[in-house]
Every structure is written in C-alpha cells, then in structure tokens.
Amino acid sequence: MTTLLVARHGETDWNREGRWQGWADPPLNDTGREQARRLAEELRSTDFDAVYSSDLRRALETAEILAAPHGAPVVADAGLREIDVGSWSGLTRAEIEERFPDGKRPDGETHEQHGARVRAAVIRIAGEHLGERILLVTHGGTIRSIHDVISDLPYHPVPNCHVLEVHFRDDRLTAPIG
C-alpha cells in the first residue's frame, strides 16, 4: 500500500480576498508562509519517501518549506495543478455573478477534465512509489477531485495547509479505514 499525504498550499492574498486563482500564480503571503512553517513542524517526525508539488508557485513554495526539514527534493508536476478557471481567474464570486450571470465559464477546464487529469497524475505518482509514503502539495480544487474519487460523502473544503491522507492499493485510490 502507498500512503499519500495530500496537503493544500498556504494562504495567498487571493485566498484572503476570495478570488478564484486557477492557473494564476500569486505567491504565498506572510500568513501562508507561517502556515507552511507550522505544518512543517507538525510533519517533522513523519517520514516520507518523496515530495511532489503542483508547479504553481504557491504550492511549490509550500512544498519547499515542508520538505526542508527532511532534506527532500521537491518534484514539480503540472498534473497536480488547480483547475483552470479561465476567465474567472482573479475574480471574486460577486464579480463572476456580475460578468457571467448564467454561472458558466466560457473557457478553462471542466470539472470532469480536471478530475481526469488529477486522477491520472496521482495514480502515476503512487504507482512509481509502491509501498512508500509520499507528500503531495496541491490546491483546494485538486483535493476535491481526489476526494471525489475516494468518497461518496459530501466534500468539505480543506483549509490552507491542512492534510488529507489517501491510500493507493490494487491500482485504486481509497480513503484510510478507521
């Protein structure tokens, strides 16, 4: 069995302002860097065999902070990116409702496209590290896509710098038992 520790990146100013980020690349703010340092301390005694991150700056910066106490290199993987929200990028919910009253994005990825991309990336990474413990640093929407694969339960958004544990066994992603 492979264990995946899936962490959401630290806070950005856009998180704080309620702006959709998608593939935009805002950096962590001071709060986000402090969140990452606190999580790094929590994970200090947790061994992992590899660290992967979305290639977007907010996730990479978080991953580098988390990996530093372990001396582990961070592998950037575009498959772990957030959903591409296209024209919604940088907008608040109110701005989206004003500009796109039908609630539909004219561009970017669909949830199905994002889910397929994320699932393929996570299964590929897990398959390359059978029997190991891997840290993945990614985004809220990406974590939701992983959750949708492992559970029929309603999704509750994961706060910045929180971790979800996922198992890979028999070519399937599953939630831990118990």
Short mmCIF file of N, CA and C in Angstrom, two decimals:
data_model
loop_
_atom_site.label_atom_id
_atom_site.label_comp_id
_atom_site.label_asym_id
_atom_site.label_seq_id
_atom_site.Cartn_x
_atom_site.Cartn_y
_atom_site.Cartn_z
N MET A 1 0.84 -1.18 0.00
CA MET A 1 0.00 0.00 0.00
C MET A 1 0.89 1.25 0.00
N THR A 2 0.51 2.21 -0.79
CA THR A 2 1.20 3.51 -0.82
C THR A 2 0.33 4.51 -0.07
N THR A 3 0.95 5.30 0.79
CA THR A 3 0.24 6.34 1.53
C THR A 3 0.58 7.69 0.91
N LEU A 4 -0.45 8.45 0.60
CA LEU A 4 -0.30 9.79 0.06
C LEU A 4 -0.80 10.78 1.10
N LEU A 5 0.08 11.69 1.49
CA LEU A 5 -0.31 12.79 2.36
C LEU A 5 -0.52 13.99 1.43
N VAL A 6 -1.75 14.41 1.30
CA VAL A 6 -2.11 15.45 0.33
C VAL A 6 -2.37 16.75 1.08
N ALA A 7 -1.49 17.72 0.87
CA ALA A 7 -1.56 18.99 1.60
C ALA A 7 -1.98 20.11 0.66
N ARG A 8 -2.84 20.98 1.17
CA ARG A 8 -3.19 22.20 0.43
C ARG A 8 -2.13 23.26 0.72
N HIS A 9 -1.83 24.05 -0.27
CA HIS A 9 -0.83 25.13 -0.13
C HIS A 9 -1.25 26.14 0.93
N GLY A 10 -0.30 26.97 1.35
CA GLY A 10 -0.58 28.05 2.30
C GLY A 10 -1.38 29.17 1.65
N GLU A 11 -1.83 30.08 2.48
CA GLU A 11 -2.69 31.18 2.04
C GLU A 11 -1.95 32.16 1.12
N THR A 12 -2.72 32.68 0.15
CA THR A 12 -2.27 33.78 -0.71
C THR A 12 -3.20 34.97 -0.45
N ASP A 13 -2.80 36.14 -0.94
CA ASP A 13 -3.69 37.29 -0.82
C ASP A 13 -5.00 37.03 -1.55
N TRP A 14 -4.95 36.30 -2.66
CA TRP A 14 -6.18 36.00 -3.39
C TRP A 14 -7.09 35.08 -2.60
N ASN A 15 -6.53 34.13 -1.83
CA ASN A 15 -7.36 33.32 -0.94
C ASN A 15 -8.09 34.23 0.04
N ARG A 16 -7.33 35.12 0.65
CA ARG A 16 -7.87 36.02 1.67
C ARG A 16 -8.98 36.90 1.08
N GLU A 17 -8.81 37.33 -0.17
CA GLU A 17 -9.77 38.23 -0.82
C GLU A 17 -10.92 37.47 -1.49
N GLY A 18 -10.90 36.14 -1.45
CA GLY A 18 -11.96 35.36 -2.06
C GLY A 18 -11.90 35.36 -3.58
N ARG A 19 -10.71 35.46 -4.15
CA ARG A 19 -10.54 35.47 -5.61
C ARG A 19 -10.23 34.07 -6.12
N TRP A 20 -10.82 33.73 -7.26
CA TRP A 20 -10.54 32.46 -7.90
C TRP A 20 -9.13 32.53 -8.48
N GLN A 21 -8.31 31.53 -8.17
CA GLN A 21 -6.92 31.55 -8.61
C GLN A 21 -6.68 30.74 -9.87
N GLY A 22 -7.19 29.52 -9.90
CA GLY A 22 -6.94 28.68 -11.06
C GLY A 22 -5.46 28.57 -11.35
N TRP A 23 -5.08 28.81 -12.61
CA TRP A 23 -3.68 28.71 -13.01
C TRP A 23 -2.92 30.01 -12.83
N ALA A 24 -3.58 31.05 -12.32
CA ALA A 24 -2.84 32.27 -11.98
C ALA A 24 -1.82 31.90 -10.91
N ASP A 25 -0.82 32.71 -10.73
CA ASP A 25 0.29 32.27 -9.89
C ASP A 25 0.66 33.25 -8.78
N PRO A 26 -0.31 33.65 -7.94
CA PRO A 26 0.05 34.52 -6.82
C PRO A 26 0.91 33.77 -5.80
N PRO A 27 1.85 34.46 -5.18
CA PRO A 27 2.71 33.81 -4.18
C PRO A 27 1.99 33.67 -2.84
N LEU A 28 2.59 32.91 -1.95
CA LEU A 28 2.10 32.86 -0.57
C LEU A 28 2.25 34.25 0.04
N ASN A 29 1.33 34.59 0.95
CA ASN A 29 1.51 35.80 1.74
C ASN A 29 2.20 35.40 3.05
N ASP A 30 2.41 36.36 3.93
CA ASP A 30 3.10 36.06 5.20
C ASP A 30 2.35 35.01 6.01
N THR A 31 1.02 35.09 6.02
CA THR A 31 0.22 34.10 6.74
C THR A 31 0.44 32.72 6.14
N GLY A 32 0.46 32.62 4.82
CA GLY A 32 0.67 31.34 4.14
C GLY A 32 2.03 30.73 4.44
N ARG A 33 3.06 31.58 4.49
CA ARG A 33 4.39 31.07 4.83
C ARG A 33 4.43 30.58 6.28
N GLU A 34 3.76 31.30 7.17
CA GLU A 34 3.69 30.86 8.58
C GLU A 34 2.89 29.57 8.71
N GLN A 35 1.79 29.44 7.96
CA GLN A 35 1.02 28.19 7.96
C GLN A 35 1.90 27.02 7.53
N ALA A 36 2.69 27.25 6.48
CA ALA A 36 3.57 26.19 5.97
C ALA A 36 4.64 25.83 7.00
N ARG A 37 5.19 26.83 7.68
CA ARG A 37 6.20 26.53 8.72
C ARG A 37 5.59 25.71 9.85
N ARG A 38 4.35 26.06 10.25
CA ARG A 38 3.68 25.28 11.32
C ARG A 38 3.42 23.85 10.87
N LEU A 39 2.97 23.68 9.63
CA LEU A 39 2.72 22.33 9.13
C LEU A 39 4.03 21.55 9.01
N ALA A 40 5.11 22.21 8.58
CA ALA A 40 6.41 21.55 8.51
C ALA A 40 6.82 21.03 9.88
N GLU A 41 6.55 21.80 10.92
CA GLU A 41 6.87 21.36 12.28
C GLU A 41 6.01 20.16 12.66
N GLU A 42 4.73 20.17 12.31
CA GLU A 42 3.85 19.03 12.60
C GLU A 42 4.32 17.77 11.87
N LEU A 43 4.86 17.94 10.67
CA LEU A 43 5.28 16.80 9.85
C LEU A 43 6.74 16.40 10.09
N ARG A 44 7.42 17.12 10.96
CA ARG A 44 8.86 16.88 11.17
C ARG A 44 9.16 15.41 11.49
N SER A 45 8.31 14.77 12.28
CA SER A 45 8.56 13.38 12.67
C SER A 45 7.91 12.37 11.72
N THR A 46 7.30 12.85 10.66
CA THR A 46 6.68 11.97 9.67
C THR A 46 7.66 11.73 8.53
N ASP A 47 8.00 10.48 8.32
CA ASP A 47 8.90 10.16 7.22
C ASP A 47 8.11 10.09 5.92
N PHE A 48 8.69 10.61 4.84
CA PHE A 48 8.14 10.39 3.51
C PHE A 48 9.27 10.17 2.55
N ASP A 49 8.94 9.39 1.51
CA ASP A 49 9.96 8.94 0.57
C ASP A 49 10.12 9.87 -0.62
N ALA A 50 9.14 10.71 -0.87
CA ALA A 50 9.22 11.65 -1.98
C ALA A 50 8.25 12.80 -1.72
N VAL A 51 8.55 13.94 -2.33
CA VAL A 51 7.68 15.12 -2.23
C VAL A 51 7.38 15.60 -3.64
N TYR A 52 6.09 15.69 -3.95
CA TYR A 52 5.64 16.21 -5.24
C TYR A 52 4.79 17.44 -4.98
N SER A 53 4.79 18.35 -5.95
CA SER A 53 4.01 19.57 -5.82
C SER A 53 3.45 19.97 -7.18
N SER A 54 2.32 20.64 -7.15
CA SER A 54 1.88 21.37 -8.33
C SER A 54 3.01 22.30 -8.74
N ASP A 55 3.07 22.62 -10.01
CA ASP A 55 4.14 23.52 -10.47
C ASP A 55 3.80 24.99 -10.28
N LEU A 56 2.66 25.30 -9.68
CA LEU A 56 2.32 26.70 -9.41
C LEU A 56 3.04 27.17 -8.15
N ARG A 57 3.48 28.42 -8.17
CA ARG A 57 4.36 28.98 -7.14
C ARG A 57 3.84 28.79 -5.73
N ARG A 58 2.54 28.99 -5.48
CA ARG A 58 2.02 28.91 -4.11
C ARG A 58 2.17 27.50 -3.55
N ALA A 59 2.01 26.49 -4.40
CA ALA A 59 2.19 25.11 -3.96
C ALA A 59 3.67 24.77 -3.83
N LEU A 60 4.47 25.19 -4.81
CA LEU A 60 5.91 24.90 -4.75
C LEU A 60 6.56 25.52 -3.52
N GLU A 61 6.21 26.76 -3.22
CA GLU A 61 6.79 27.41 -2.05
C GLU A 61 6.40 26.66 -0.77
N THR A 62 5.14 26.26 -0.70
CA THR A 62 4.69 25.47 0.46
C THR A 62 5.46 24.16 0.54
N ALA A 63 5.58 23.47 -0.58
CA ALA A 63 6.28 22.18 -0.61
C ALA A 63 7.74 22.32 -0.19
N GLU A 64 8.39 23.37 -0.63
CA GLU A 64 9.80 23.58 -0.26
C GLU A 64 9.94 23.79 1.25
N ILE A 65 9.00 24.52 1.85
CA ILE A 65 9.03 24.72 3.30
C ILE A 65 8.79 23.40 4.02
N LEU A 66 7.84 22.59 3.53
CA LEU A 66 7.53 21.32 4.17
C LEU A 66 8.65 20.30 4.01
N ALA A 67 9.33 20.32 2.87
CA ALA A 67 10.38 19.34 2.59
C ALA A 67 11.71 19.67 3.24
N ALA A 68 11.94 20.95 3.54
CA ALA A 68 13.25 21.40 4.03
C ALA A 68 13.75 20.63 5.26
N PRO A 69 12.92 20.42 6.31
CA PRO A 69 13.45 19.71 7.48
C PRO A 69 13.88 18.27 7.17
N HIS A 70 13.39 17.72 6.06
CA HIS A 70 13.70 16.34 5.68
C HIS A 70 14.84 16.28 4.66
N GLY A 71 15.26 17.44 4.17
CA GLY A 71 16.28 17.46 3.13
C GLY A 71 15.81 16.81 1.84
N ALA A 72 14.50 16.82 1.63
CA ALA A 72 13.92 16.13 0.47
C ALA A 72 13.78 17.09 -0.71
N PRO A 73 14.13 16.64 -1.91
CA PRO A 73 13.88 17.47 -3.09
C PRO A 73 12.39 17.49 -3.41
N VAL A 74 11.94 18.55 -4.06
CA VAL A 74 10.54 18.69 -4.47
C VAL A 74 10.46 18.50 -5.98
N VAL A 75 9.58 17.61 -6.41
CA VAL A 75 9.36 17.36 -7.83
C VAL A 75 8.10 18.11 -8.25
N ALA A 76 8.23 19.05 -9.17
CA ALA A 76 7.07 19.80 -9.68
C ALA A 76 6.35 18.97 -10.73
N ASP A 77 5.02 18.92 -10.62
CA ASP A 77 4.21 18.13 -11.54
C ASP A 77 2.96 18.92 -11.92
N ALA A 78 2.85 19.29 -13.19
CA ALA A 78 1.71 20.08 -13.66
C ALA A 78 0.39 19.33 -13.53
N GLY A 79 0.43 18.01 -13.43
CA GLY A 79 -0.80 17.24 -13.25
C GLY A 79 -1.50 17.54 -11.94
N LEU A 80 -0.77 18.11 -10.98
CA LEU A 80 -1.34 18.44 -9.67
C LEU A 80 -1.87 19.87 -9.59
N ARG A 81 -1.86 20.58 -10.71
CA ARG A 81 -2.33 21.97 -10.72
C ARG A 81 -3.81 22.07 -10.34
N GLU A 82 -4.17 23.28 -9.91
CA GLU A 82 -5.56 23.62 -9.66
C GLU A 82 -6.33 23.56 -10.98
N ILE A 83 -7.64 23.53 -10.91
CA ILE A 83 -8.46 23.59 -12.11
C ILE A 83 -8.21 24.93 -12.81
N ASP A 84 -8.16 24.88 -14.14
CA ASP A 84 -8.01 26.10 -14.93
C ASP A 84 -9.38 26.76 -15.01
N VAL A 85 -9.53 27.90 -14.32
CA VAL A 85 -10.83 28.58 -14.28
C VAL A 85 -10.98 29.63 -15.38
N GLY A 86 -10.01 29.70 -16.29
CA GLY A 86 -10.12 30.58 -17.44
C GLY A 86 -10.41 32.02 -17.08
N SER A 87 -11.48 32.56 -17.65
CA SER A 87 -11.84 33.97 -17.48
C SER A 87 -12.25 34.33 -16.05
N TRP A 88 -12.49 33.34 -15.21
CA TRP A 88 -12.84 33.61 -13.82
C TRP A 88 -11.61 33.94 -12.97
N SER A 89 -10.43 33.68 -13.50
CA SER A 89 -9.20 33.87 -12.72
C SER A 89 -9.08 35.31 -12.23
N GLY A 90 -8.83 35.46 -10.93
CA GLY A 90 -8.67 36.77 -10.31
C GLY A 90 -9.96 37.43 -9.88
N LEU A 91 -11.10 36.81 -10.19
CA LEU A 91 -12.39 37.42 -9.87
C LEU A 91 -12.94 36.88 -8.55
N THR A 92 -13.73 37.71 -7.88
CA THR A 92 -14.46 37.26 -6.69
C THR A 92 -15.78 36.65 -7.15
N ARG A 93 -16.47 35.97 -6.25
CA ARG A 93 -17.77 35.38 -6.59
C ARG A 93 -18.74 36.46 -7.09
N ALA A 94 -18.75 37.63 -6.43
CA ALA A 94 -19.65 38.72 -6.84
C ALA A 94 -19.31 39.20 -8.25
N GLU A 95 -18.03 39.31 -8.55
CA GLU A 95 -17.62 39.74 -9.90
C GLU A 95 -18.00 38.70 -10.95
N ILE A 96 -17.91 37.43 -10.60
CA ILE A 96 -18.30 36.36 -11.52
C ILE A 96 -19.79 36.43 -11.79
N GLU A 97 -20.58 36.60 -10.73
CA GLU A 97 -22.04 36.69 -10.90
C GLU A 97 -22.43 37.87 -11.76
N GLU A 98 -21.70 38.97 -11.64
CA GLU A 98 -21.99 40.15 -12.44
C GLU A 98 -21.60 39.95 -13.91
N ARG A 99 -20.43 39.38 -14.16
CA ARG A 99 -19.92 39.23 -15.53
C ARG A 99 -20.43 37.98 -16.24
N PHE A 100 -20.77 36.97 -15.46
CA PHE A 100 -21.22 35.69 -16.03
C PHE A 100 -22.52 35.28 -15.33
N PRO A 101 -23.63 35.99 -15.59
CA PRO A 101 -24.87 35.74 -14.84
C PRO A 101 -25.41 34.32 -14.97
N ASP A 102 -25.04 33.61 -16.04
CA ASP A 102 -25.51 32.22 -16.18
C ASP A 102 -24.67 31.25 -15.34
N GLY A 103 -23.59 31.78 -14.72
CA GLY A 103 -22.75 30.96 -13.86
C GLY A 103 -21.84 30.00 -14.60
N LYS A 104 -21.74 30.14 -15.92
CA LYS A 104 -20.91 29.22 -16.71
C LYS A 104 -19.63 29.90 -17.15
N ARG A 105 -18.54 29.15 -17.06
CA ARG A 105 -17.26 29.65 -17.56
C ARG A 105 -17.20 29.44 -19.06
N PRO A 106 -16.78 30.46 -19.81
CA PRO A 106 -16.68 30.28 -21.25
C PRO A 106 -15.41 29.54 -21.68
N ASP A 107 -14.50 29.32 -20.75
CA ASP A 107 -13.22 28.71 -21.09
C ASP A 107 -12.64 28.03 -19.85
N GLY A 108 -11.43 27.53 -19.96
CA GLY A 108 -10.82 26.80 -18.86
C GLY A 108 -11.22 25.33 -18.90
N GLU A 109 -10.92 24.61 -17.83
CA GLU A 109 -11.23 23.18 -17.75
C GLU A 109 -12.61 22.95 -17.16
N THR A 110 -13.24 21.87 -17.57
CA THR A 110 -14.44 21.41 -16.88
C THR A 110 -14.00 20.64 -15.63
N HIS A 111 -14.93 20.40 -14.73
CA HIS A 111 -14.60 19.61 -13.54
C HIS A 111 -14.20 18.18 -13.94
N GLU A 112 -14.83 17.68 -14.99
CA GLU A 112 -14.51 16.34 -15.46
C GLU A 112 -13.09 16.28 -16.02
N GLN A 113 -12.70 17.28 -16.81
CA GLN A 113 -11.34 17.32 -17.36
C GLN A 113 -10.30 17.43 -16.23
N HIS A 114 -10.59 18.31 -15.28
CA HIS A 114 -9.67 18.48 -14.15
C HIS A 114 -9.56 17.18 -13.36
N GLY A 115 -10.68 16.57 -13.07
CA GLY A 115 -10.68 15.32 -12.31
C GLY A 115 -9.88 14.22 -12.99
N ALA A 116 -10.04 14.10 -14.31
CA ALA A 116 -9.31 13.08 -15.06
C ALA A 116 -7.81 13.36 -15.03
N ARG A 117 -7.43 14.61 -15.18
CA ARG A 117 -6.00 14.98 -15.15
C ARG A 117 -5.39 14.68 -13.78
N VAL A 118 -6.10 15.08 -12.73
CA VAL A 118 -5.59 14.88 -11.36
C VAL A 118 -5.51 13.39 -11.03
N ARG A 119 -6.56 12.66 -11.35
CA ARG A 119 -6.58 11.22 -11.05
C ARG A 119 -5.41 10.53 -11.75
N ALA A 120 -5.18 10.85 -13.02
CA ALA A 120 -4.07 10.24 -13.76
C ALA A 120 -2.72 10.58 -13.12
N ALA A 121 -2.54 11.82 -12.72
CA ALA A 121 -1.27 12.23 -12.11
C ALA A 121 -1.05 11.53 -10.78
N VAL A 122 -2.08 11.48 -9.94
CA VAL A 122 -1.93 10.88 -8.60
C VAL A 122 -1.68 9.38 -8.73
N ILE A 123 -2.38 8.71 -9.61
CA ILE A 123 -2.18 7.27 -9.79
C ILE A 123 -0.79 6.99 -10.38
N ARG A 124 -0.34 7.83 -11.30
CA ARG A 124 1.01 7.67 -11.86
C ARG A 124 2.07 7.83 -10.77
N ILE A 125 1.95 8.90 -9.97
CA ILE A 125 2.92 9.14 -8.89
C ILE A 125 2.89 7.99 -7.89
N ALA A 126 1.69 7.59 -7.46
CA ALA A 126 1.58 6.50 -6.48
C ALA A 126 2.16 5.21 -7.05
N GLY A 127 1.91 4.95 -8.33
CA GLY A 127 2.44 3.74 -8.96
C GLY A 127 3.95 3.71 -9.06
N GLU A 128 4.57 4.88 -9.09
CA GLU A 128 6.04 4.97 -9.13
C GLU A 128 6.65 4.81 -7.73
N HIS A 129 5.81 4.80 -6.70
CA HIS A 129 6.31 4.74 -5.32
C HIS A 129 5.54 3.71 -4.50
N LEU A 130 5.38 2.51 -5.07
CA LEU A 130 4.61 1.48 -4.39
C LEU A 130 5.21 1.16 -3.02
N GLY A 131 4.33 1.12 -2.02
CA GLY A 131 4.74 0.80 -0.67
C GLY A 131 5.40 1.94 0.09
N GLU A 132 5.42 3.12 -0.48
CA GLU A 132 6.08 4.27 0.15
C GLU A 132 5.07 5.28 0.68
N ARG A 133 5.57 6.29 1.38
CA ARG A 133 4.74 7.41 1.85
C ARG A 133 5.20 8.64 1.07
N ILE A 134 4.24 9.28 0.40
CA ILE A 134 4.52 10.40 -0.48
C ILE A 134 3.76 11.63 0.01
N LEU A 135 4.42 12.78 -0.03
CA LEU A 135 3.77 14.05 0.27
C LEU A 135 3.45 14.74 -1.06
N LEU A 136 2.18 15.08 -1.25
CA LEU A 136 1.74 15.84 -2.42
C LEU A 136 1.25 17.19 -1.93
N VAL A 137 1.74 18.28 -2.52
CA VAL A 137 1.28 19.62 -2.16
C VAL A 137 0.55 20.19 -3.36
N THR A 138 -0.69 20.57 -3.13
CA THR A 138 -1.54 20.94 -4.25
C THR A 138 -2.56 21.99 -3.84
N HIS A 139 -3.75 21.96 -4.41
CA HIS A 139 -4.73 23.03 -4.32
C HIS A 139 -6.08 22.50 -3.85
N GLY A 140 -6.94 23.42 -3.41
CA GLY A 140 -8.25 23.04 -2.91
C GLY A 140 -9.09 22.28 -3.92
N GLY A 141 -9.14 22.76 -5.16
CA GLY A 141 -9.92 22.09 -6.19
C GLY A 141 -9.35 20.72 -6.55
N THR A 142 -8.04 20.61 -6.51
CA THR A 142 -7.38 19.34 -6.79
C THR A 142 -7.69 18.34 -5.68
N ILE A 143 -7.66 18.80 -4.44
CA ILE A 143 -8.01 17.93 -3.32
C ILE A 143 -9.46 17.49 -3.43
N ARG A 144 -10.32 18.38 -3.88
CA ARG A 144 -11.72 18.00 -4.08
C ARG A 144 -11.83 16.89 -5.12
N SER A 145 -11.06 17.00 -6.20
CA SER A 145 -11.09 15.96 -7.23
C SER A 145 -10.61 14.63 -6.67
N ILE A 146 -9.59 14.64 -5.83
CA ILE A 146 -9.11 13.41 -5.20
C ILE A 146 -10.19 12.86 -4.27
N HIS A 147 -10.80 13.73 -3.48
CA HIS A 147 -11.89 13.32 -2.58
C HIS A 147 -13.01 12.64 -3.35
N ASP A 148 -13.37 13.20 -4.50
CA ASP A 148 -14.47 12.65 -5.29
C ASP A 148 -14.17 11.23 -5.78
N VAL A 149 -12.88 10.90 -5.95
CA VAL A 149 -12.50 9.55 -6.36
C VAL A 149 -12.63 8.57 -5.20
N ILE A 150 -12.33 9.01 -3.99
CA ILE A 150 -12.25 8.09 -2.85
C ILE A 150 -13.50 8.04 -1.98
N SER A 151 -14.44 8.96 -2.20
CA SER A 151 -15.58 9.01 -1.27
C SER A 151 -16.84 9.50 -1.95
N ASP A 152 -17.97 8.94 -1.52
CA ASP A 152 -19.27 9.43 -1.95
C ASP A 152 -19.83 10.45 -0.96
N LEU A 153 -19.10 10.69 0.12
CA LEU A 153 -19.56 11.64 1.13
C LEU A 153 -19.45 13.07 0.61
N PRO A 154 -20.26 13.98 1.15
CA PRO A 154 -20.14 15.38 0.73
C PRO A 154 -18.75 15.91 1.01
N TYR A 155 -18.30 16.78 0.13
CA TYR A 155 -16.98 17.38 0.28
C TYR A 155 -17.06 18.61 1.17
N HIS A 156 -16.11 18.73 2.08
CA HIS A 156 -15.97 19.93 2.90
C HIS A 156 -14.62 20.54 2.56
N PRO A 157 -14.58 21.79 2.13
CA PRO A 157 -13.31 22.39 1.71
C PRO A 157 -12.21 22.24 2.76
N VAL A 158 -11.01 21.96 2.26
CA VAL A 158 -9.84 21.78 3.11
C VAL A 158 -9.18 23.14 3.28
N PRO A 159 -8.98 23.58 4.52
CA PRO A 159 -8.30 24.87 4.74
C PRO A 159 -6.86 24.84 4.24
N ASN A 160 -6.29 26.01 4.06
CA ASN A 160 -4.89 26.11 3.66
C ASN A 160 -4.01 25.38 4.67
N CYS A 161 -3.03 24.64 4.13
CA CYS A 161 -2.03 23.90 4.92
C CYS A 161 -2.64 22.83 5.82
N HIS A 162 -3.69 22.19 5.36
CA HIS A 162 -4.22 21.02 6.03
C HIS A 162 -3.95 19.81 5.14
N VAL A 163 -3.97 18.63 5.74
CA VAL A 163 -3.55 17.41 5.06
C VAL A 163 -4.67 16.38 5.05
N LEU A 164 -4.82 15.72 3.91
CA LEU A 164 -5.74 14.60 3.73
C LEU A 164 -4.90 13.37 3.44
N GLU A 165 -5.19 12.26 4.08
CA GLU A 165 -4.46 11.01 3.82
C GLU A 165 -5.26 10.16 2.85
N VAL A 166 -4.57 9.64 1.84
CA VAL A 166 -5.17 8.79 0.82
C VAL A 166 -4.28 7.56 0.65
N HIS A 167 -4.88 6.41 0.39
CA HIS A 167 -4.11 5.19 0.15
C HIS A 167 -4.26 4.77 -1.31
N PHE A 168 -3.21 4.14 -1.83
CA PHE A 168 -3.22 3.57 -3.18
C PHE A 168 -2.91 2.10 -3.03
N ARG A 169 -3.88 1.28 -3.44
CA ARG A 169 -3.75 -0.17 -3.30
C ARG A 169 -4.53 -0.82 -4.44
N ASP A 170 -3.97 -1.83 -5.03
CA ASP A 170 -4.65 -2.55 -6.12
C ASP A 170 -5.10 -1.60 -7.22
N ASP A 171 -4.22 -0.67 -7.58
CA ASP A 171 -4.48 0.31 -8.64
C ASP A 171 -5.68 1.21 -8.37
N ARG A 172 -6.01 1.40 -7.09
CA ARG A 172 -7.14 2.26 -6.71
C ARG A 172 -6.74 3.20 -5.60
N LEU A 173 -7.31 4.41 -5.65
CA LEU A 173 -7.17 5.37 -4.55
C LEU A 173 -8.31 5.12 -3.58
N THR A 174 -8.00 5.07 -2.29
CA THR A 174 -9.02 4.83 -1.28
C THR A 174 -8.78 5.71 -0.06
N ALA A 175 -9.82 5.90 0.71
CA ALA A 175 -9.69 6.60 1.99
C ALA A 175 -9.18 5.61 3.02
N PRO A 176 -8.43 6.10 4.03
CA PRO A 176 -8.00 5.21 5.10
C PRO A 176 -9.21 4.64 5.84
N ILE A 177 -9.07 3.44 6.35
CA ILE A 177 -10.16 2.80 7.10
C ILE A 177 -9.96 3.10 8.57
N GLY A 178 -11.07 3.47 9.24
CA GLY A 178 -10.99 3.68 10.69
C GLY A 178 -10.78 5.05 11.12
#
